[in-house]
Coordinates of C-alpha atoms in Angstrom, one line a residue:
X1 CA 13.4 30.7 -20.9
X2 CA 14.7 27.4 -19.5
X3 CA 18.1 25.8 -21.1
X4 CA 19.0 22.6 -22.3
X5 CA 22.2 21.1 -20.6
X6 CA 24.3 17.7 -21.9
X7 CA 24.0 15.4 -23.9
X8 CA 21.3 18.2 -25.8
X9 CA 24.1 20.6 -27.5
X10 CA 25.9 18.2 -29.1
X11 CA 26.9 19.2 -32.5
X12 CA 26.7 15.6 -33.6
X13 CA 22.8 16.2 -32.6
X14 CA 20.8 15.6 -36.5
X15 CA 17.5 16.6 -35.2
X16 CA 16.1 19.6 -32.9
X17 CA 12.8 19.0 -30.7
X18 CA 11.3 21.7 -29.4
X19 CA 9.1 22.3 -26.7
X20 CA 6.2 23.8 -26.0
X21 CA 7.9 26.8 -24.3
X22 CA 9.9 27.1 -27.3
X23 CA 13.5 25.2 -25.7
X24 CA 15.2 22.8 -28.3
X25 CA 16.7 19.6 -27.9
X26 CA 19.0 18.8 -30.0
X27 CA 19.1 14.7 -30.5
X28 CA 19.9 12.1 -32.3
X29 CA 17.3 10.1 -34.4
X30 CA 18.7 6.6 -34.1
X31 CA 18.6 6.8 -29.7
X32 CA 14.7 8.3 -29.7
X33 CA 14.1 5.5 -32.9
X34 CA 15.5 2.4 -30.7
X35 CA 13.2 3.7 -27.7
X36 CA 9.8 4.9 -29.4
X37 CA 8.6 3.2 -32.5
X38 CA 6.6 6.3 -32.5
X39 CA 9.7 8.5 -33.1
X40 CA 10.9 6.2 -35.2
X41 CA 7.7 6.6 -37.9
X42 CA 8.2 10.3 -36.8
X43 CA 11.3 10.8 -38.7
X44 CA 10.7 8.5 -41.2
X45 CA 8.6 11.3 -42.5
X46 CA 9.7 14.0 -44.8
X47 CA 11.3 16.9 -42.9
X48 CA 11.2 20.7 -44.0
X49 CA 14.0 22.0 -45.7
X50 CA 15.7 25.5 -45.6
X51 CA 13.6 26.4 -48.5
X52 CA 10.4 25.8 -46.8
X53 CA 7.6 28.4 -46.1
X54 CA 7.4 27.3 -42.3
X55 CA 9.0 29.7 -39.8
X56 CA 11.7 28.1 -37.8
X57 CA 11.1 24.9 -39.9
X58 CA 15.3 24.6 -39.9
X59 CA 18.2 25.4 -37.5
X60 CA 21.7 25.2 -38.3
X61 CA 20.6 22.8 -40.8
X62 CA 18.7 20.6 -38.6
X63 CA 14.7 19.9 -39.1
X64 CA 12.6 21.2 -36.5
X65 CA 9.8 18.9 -34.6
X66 CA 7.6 21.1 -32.2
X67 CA 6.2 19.2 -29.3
X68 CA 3.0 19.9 -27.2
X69 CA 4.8 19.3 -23.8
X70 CA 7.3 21.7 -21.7
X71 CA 10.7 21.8 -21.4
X72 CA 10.5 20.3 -17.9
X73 CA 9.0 17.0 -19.4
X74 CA 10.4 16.6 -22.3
X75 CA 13.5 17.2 -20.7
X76 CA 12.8 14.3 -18.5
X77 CA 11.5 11.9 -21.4
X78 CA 14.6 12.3 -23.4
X79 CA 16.7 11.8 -20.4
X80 CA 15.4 8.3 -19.9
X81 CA 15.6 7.7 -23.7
X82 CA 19.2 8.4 -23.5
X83 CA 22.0 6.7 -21.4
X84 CA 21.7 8.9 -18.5
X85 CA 21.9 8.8 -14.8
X86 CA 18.3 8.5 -12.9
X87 CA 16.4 12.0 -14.0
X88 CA 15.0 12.7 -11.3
X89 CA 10.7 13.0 -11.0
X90 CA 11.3 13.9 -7.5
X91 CA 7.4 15.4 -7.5
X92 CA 4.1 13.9 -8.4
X93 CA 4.0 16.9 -10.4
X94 CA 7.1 15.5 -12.2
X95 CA 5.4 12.0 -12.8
X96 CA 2.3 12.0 -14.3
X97 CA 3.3 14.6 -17.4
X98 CA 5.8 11.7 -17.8
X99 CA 3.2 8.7 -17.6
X100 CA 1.4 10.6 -20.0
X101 CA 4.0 11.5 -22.4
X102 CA 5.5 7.9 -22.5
X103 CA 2.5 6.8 -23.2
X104 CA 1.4 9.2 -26.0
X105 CA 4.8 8.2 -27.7
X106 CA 5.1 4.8 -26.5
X107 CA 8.1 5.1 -24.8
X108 CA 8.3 1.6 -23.0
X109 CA 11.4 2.7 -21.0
X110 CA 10.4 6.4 -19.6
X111 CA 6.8 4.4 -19.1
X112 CA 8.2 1.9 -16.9
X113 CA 10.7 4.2 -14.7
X114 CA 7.9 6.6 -14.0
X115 CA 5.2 4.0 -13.0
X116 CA 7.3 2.7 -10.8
X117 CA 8.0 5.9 -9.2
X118 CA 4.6 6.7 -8.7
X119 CA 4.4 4.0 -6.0
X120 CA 7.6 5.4 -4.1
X121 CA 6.6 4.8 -0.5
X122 CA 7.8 8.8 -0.4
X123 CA 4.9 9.3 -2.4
X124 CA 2.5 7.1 -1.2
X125 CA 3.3 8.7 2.8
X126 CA 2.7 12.2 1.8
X127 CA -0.1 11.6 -0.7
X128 CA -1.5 8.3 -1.0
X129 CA -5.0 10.0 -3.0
X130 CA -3.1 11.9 -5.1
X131 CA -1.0 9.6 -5.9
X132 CA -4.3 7.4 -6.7
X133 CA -5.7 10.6 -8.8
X134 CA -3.1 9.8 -10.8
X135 CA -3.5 6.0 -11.7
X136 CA -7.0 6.5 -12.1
X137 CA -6.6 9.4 -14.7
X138 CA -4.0 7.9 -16.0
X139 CA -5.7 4.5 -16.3
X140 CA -3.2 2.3 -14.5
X141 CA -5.0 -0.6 -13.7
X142 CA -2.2 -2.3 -11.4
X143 CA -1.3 0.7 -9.4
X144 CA -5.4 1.4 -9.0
X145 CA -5.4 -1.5 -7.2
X146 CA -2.0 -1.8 -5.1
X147 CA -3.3 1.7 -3.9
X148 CA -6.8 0.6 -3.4
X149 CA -5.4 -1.9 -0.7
X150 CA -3.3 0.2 0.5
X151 CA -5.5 2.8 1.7
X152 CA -7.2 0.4 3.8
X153 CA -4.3 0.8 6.7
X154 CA -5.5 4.5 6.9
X155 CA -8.7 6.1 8.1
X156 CA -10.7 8.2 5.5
X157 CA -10.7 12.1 5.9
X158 CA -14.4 12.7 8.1
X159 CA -14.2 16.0 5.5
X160 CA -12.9 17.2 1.9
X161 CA -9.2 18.1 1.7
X162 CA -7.6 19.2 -1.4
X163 CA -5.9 15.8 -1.6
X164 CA -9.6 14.3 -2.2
X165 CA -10.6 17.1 -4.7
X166 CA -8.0 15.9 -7.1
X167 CA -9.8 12.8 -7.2
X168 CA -12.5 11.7 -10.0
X169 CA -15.5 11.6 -8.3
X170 CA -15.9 8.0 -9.8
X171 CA -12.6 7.0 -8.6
X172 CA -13.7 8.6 -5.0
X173 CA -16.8 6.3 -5.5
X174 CA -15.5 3.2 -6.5
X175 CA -12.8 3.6 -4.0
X176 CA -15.2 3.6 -0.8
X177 CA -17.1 1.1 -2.4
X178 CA -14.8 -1.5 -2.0
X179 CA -13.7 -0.1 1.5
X180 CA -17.0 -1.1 2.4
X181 CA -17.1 -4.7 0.9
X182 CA -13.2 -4.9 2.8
X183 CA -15.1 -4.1 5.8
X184 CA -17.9 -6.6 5.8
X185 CA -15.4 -9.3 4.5
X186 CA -13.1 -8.1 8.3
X187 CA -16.2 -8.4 10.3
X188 CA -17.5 -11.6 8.9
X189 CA -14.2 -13.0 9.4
X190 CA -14.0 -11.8 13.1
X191 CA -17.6 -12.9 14.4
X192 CA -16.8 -16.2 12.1
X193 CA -15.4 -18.2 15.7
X194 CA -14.6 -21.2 13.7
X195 CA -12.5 -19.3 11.4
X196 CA -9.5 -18.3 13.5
X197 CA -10.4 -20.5 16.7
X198 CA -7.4 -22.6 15.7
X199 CA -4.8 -19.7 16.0
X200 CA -5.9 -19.3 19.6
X201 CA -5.6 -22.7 20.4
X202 CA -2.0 -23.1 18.7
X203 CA -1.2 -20.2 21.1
X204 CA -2.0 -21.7 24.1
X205 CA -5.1 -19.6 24.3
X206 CA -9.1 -21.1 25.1
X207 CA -12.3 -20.0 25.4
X208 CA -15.4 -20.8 27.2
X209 CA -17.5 -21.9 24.2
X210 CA -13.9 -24.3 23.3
X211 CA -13.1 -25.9 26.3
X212 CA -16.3 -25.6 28.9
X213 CA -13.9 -25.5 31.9
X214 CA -10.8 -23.7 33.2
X215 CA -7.5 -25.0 34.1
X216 CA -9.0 -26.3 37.6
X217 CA -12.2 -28.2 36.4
X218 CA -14.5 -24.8 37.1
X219 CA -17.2 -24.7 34.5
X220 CA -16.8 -21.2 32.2
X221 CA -19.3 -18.8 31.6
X222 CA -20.5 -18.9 27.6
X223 CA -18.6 -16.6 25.5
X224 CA -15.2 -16.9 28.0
X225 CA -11.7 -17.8 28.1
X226 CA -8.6 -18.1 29.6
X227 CA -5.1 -17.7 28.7
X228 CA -3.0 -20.5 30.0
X229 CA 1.0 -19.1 31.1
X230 CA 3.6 -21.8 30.9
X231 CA 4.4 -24.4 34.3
X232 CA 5.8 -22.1 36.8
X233 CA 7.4 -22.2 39.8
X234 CA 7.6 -18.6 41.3
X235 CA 4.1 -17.2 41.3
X236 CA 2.1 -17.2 44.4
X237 CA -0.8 -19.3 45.3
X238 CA 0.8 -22.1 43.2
X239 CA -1.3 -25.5 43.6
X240 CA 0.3 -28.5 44.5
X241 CA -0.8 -32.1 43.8
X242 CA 1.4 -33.9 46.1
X243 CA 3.5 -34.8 43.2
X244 CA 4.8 -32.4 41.0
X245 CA 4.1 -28.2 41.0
X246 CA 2.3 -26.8 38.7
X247 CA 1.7 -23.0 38.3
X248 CA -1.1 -22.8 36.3
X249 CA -2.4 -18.9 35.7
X250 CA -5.2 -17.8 33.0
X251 CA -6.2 -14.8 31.8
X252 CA -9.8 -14.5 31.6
X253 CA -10.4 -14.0 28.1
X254 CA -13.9 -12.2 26.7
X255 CA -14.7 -13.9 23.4
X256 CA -17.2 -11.4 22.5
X257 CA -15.4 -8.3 23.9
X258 CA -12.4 -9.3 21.7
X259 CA -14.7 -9.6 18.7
X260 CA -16.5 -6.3 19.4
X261 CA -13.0 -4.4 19.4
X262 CA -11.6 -5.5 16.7
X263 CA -14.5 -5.1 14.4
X264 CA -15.3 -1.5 15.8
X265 CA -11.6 -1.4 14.7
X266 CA -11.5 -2.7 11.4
X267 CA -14.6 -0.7 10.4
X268 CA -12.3 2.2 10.7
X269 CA -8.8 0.8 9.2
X270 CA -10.3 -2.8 7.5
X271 CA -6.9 -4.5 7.3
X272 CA -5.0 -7.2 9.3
X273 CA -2.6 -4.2 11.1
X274 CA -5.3 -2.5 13.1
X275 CA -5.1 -6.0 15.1
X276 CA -2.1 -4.4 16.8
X277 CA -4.8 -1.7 17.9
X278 CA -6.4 -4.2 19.6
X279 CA -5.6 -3.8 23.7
X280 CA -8.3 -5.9 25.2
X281 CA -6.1 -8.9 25.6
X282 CA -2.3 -7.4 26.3
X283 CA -3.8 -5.1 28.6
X284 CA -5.4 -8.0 30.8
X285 CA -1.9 -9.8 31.1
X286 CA -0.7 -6.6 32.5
X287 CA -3.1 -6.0 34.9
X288 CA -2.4 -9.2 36.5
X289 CA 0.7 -8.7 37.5
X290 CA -0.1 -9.0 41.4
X291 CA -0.9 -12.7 40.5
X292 CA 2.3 -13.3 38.0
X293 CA 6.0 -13.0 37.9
X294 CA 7.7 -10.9 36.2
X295 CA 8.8 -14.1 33.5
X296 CA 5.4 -15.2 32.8
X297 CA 3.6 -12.2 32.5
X298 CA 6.6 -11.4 29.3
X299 CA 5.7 -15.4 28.1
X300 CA 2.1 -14.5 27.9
X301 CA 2.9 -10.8 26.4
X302 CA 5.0 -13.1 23.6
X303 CA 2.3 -15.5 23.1
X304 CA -0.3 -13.1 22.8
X305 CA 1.7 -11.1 20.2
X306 CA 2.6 -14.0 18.1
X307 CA -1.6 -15.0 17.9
X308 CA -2.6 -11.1 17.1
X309 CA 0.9 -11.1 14.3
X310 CA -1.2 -14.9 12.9
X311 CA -4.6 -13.4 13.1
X312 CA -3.6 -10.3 11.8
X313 CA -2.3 -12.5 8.7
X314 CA -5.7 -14.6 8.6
X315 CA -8.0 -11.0 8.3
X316 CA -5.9 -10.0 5.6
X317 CA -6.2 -13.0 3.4
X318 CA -10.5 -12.4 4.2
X319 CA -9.8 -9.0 2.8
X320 CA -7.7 -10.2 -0.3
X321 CA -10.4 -12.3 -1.5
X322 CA -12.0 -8.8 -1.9
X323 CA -11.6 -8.1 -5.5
X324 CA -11.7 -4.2 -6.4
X325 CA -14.4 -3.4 -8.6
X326 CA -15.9 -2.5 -11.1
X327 CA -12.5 -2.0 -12.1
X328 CA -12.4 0.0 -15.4
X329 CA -8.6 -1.2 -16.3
X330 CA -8.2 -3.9 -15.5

């Protein structure tokens, strides 16, 4: 049988709960009263007295209350009641007995602490459906939706774990439901040109189908592009106008090619991250380094990171326009 450690002995205790595993807690009415107004109507009630029929009904003078959960969450409950150090919930086993208990006896406090630690990024890591299981059973409408989104930046299993089978099969549902909405908003936004044909250009990046020419009056194929590195002086082959150098070097740029990655990409991760998946274009700057120096090829590696970081920004905000639904708790 489990024990009860401080502050559950004290003598000054006027009240014993007891669990279901048959551990007492020995309290004190006014703490449990200023946290639960559901304890406090509790022991407004009459209590048993030694007199009374009802085995166990008093110890050492002190009225029995049974309660329907275990030691280990009771324990935990009262702990967050009281003026105690953090009391652990260090497993997802820990946390949702809790959720449920705070909210059976209204317990704003214990409701609070455990919610929050539902959505530990520990927790989310090693199991972000069960974690999910949880909020739906539990009926957590803001945590159904934080983890809705955030299981966009991972693929889903391709078979059924034991993660998934603690899922409600209408959570399951509702879940790769909007997955798939998240997806067509991601590849309407990418084959959307006009949508993020501005980021490109603010980066020093144009295509074909923006421009019509390259940087020497050559007329681009449709659908091209090039990637224009900064006035240098070092790389070979530089032109020369008679009056001032300028090393002018693009990197042919695919308009279509870039598209087709990134929605292969987002149909399997639909969030503005799997950009950084996306090779196409750092890959090109790197093959080219017979006709760059080592400075610009780096300028064009920065430049190209700092459109993927504002694109990868611009496919999310597609995707948060997404709402999650039909969304029982809301």
């Amino acid at each position: 049988m489990a024990s009860v450690t401080h502050p559950f002995v004290k003598p000054t205790a006027d009240i014993i709960l007891r669990s279901s595993d048959n551990v007492d807690f020995r309290v004190h009415k006014l703490i449990l009263s200023e946290a639960s107004p559901v304890f406090e109507s509790m022991f407004s009630l009459p209590r048993p007295t030694e007199s009374s029929d009802s085995e166990d009904a008093v110890v050492d003078g002190l009225a029995v209350v049974p309660f329907g959960e275990a030691s280990r969450v009771l324990g935990h409950l009262l702990r967050i009641c009281y003026p105690m150090p953090d009391p652990g919930l260090d497993t997802l086993g820990d946390v949702e007995p809790v959720i449920e208990a705070a909210l059976k006896y209204d317990i704003k406090a214990a409701l609070h602490m455990a919610r929050k630690r539902l959505v530990d990024p520990r927790f989310l890591e090693e199991s972000l459906y069960g974690v999910y299981a949880i909020a739906w059973r539990q009926e957590l409408g803001p945590e159904i939706n934080l983890i809705a989104r955030m299981s966009l930046k991972v693929t889903l299993p391709h078979y059924f774990t034991e993660e998934l089978s603690a899922v409600p099969p209408a959570a399951l549902y509702h879940l790769q439901e909007y997955r798939s909405r998240c997806v067509a908003a991601a590849s309407d936004f990418v084959w959307n040109f006009d949508e993020w044909k501005d980021i490109a250009g603010d980066r020093g990046i144009t295509f074909g189908d923006q421009s019509g020419h390259d940087a020497y009056g050559d007329r681009l194929e449709e659908g091209s592009g090039h990637y224009r590195m900064d006035n240098c002086y070092s790389c070979p082959d530089v032109p020369y106008d008679g009056i001032e150098p300028e090393a002018y070097r693009y990197l042919p740029l695919e308009k279509r090619c870039i598209q087709e990655d990134l929605a292969a990409t987002l149909q399997k991760t639909p969030h503005g991250s799997s950009v950084k998946n996306i090779t196409y274009i750092s890959e090109g700057v790197i093959d080219l380094h017979d006709h760059f120096c080592a400075p610009c090829r780096q300028n064009g590696l920065d430049k190209i990171k700092t459109f993927c970081e504002d694109l990868s920004h611009r496919i999310d905000a597609a995707i948060a326009r997404v709402p999650f639904r039909p969304d029982p708790y809301a």
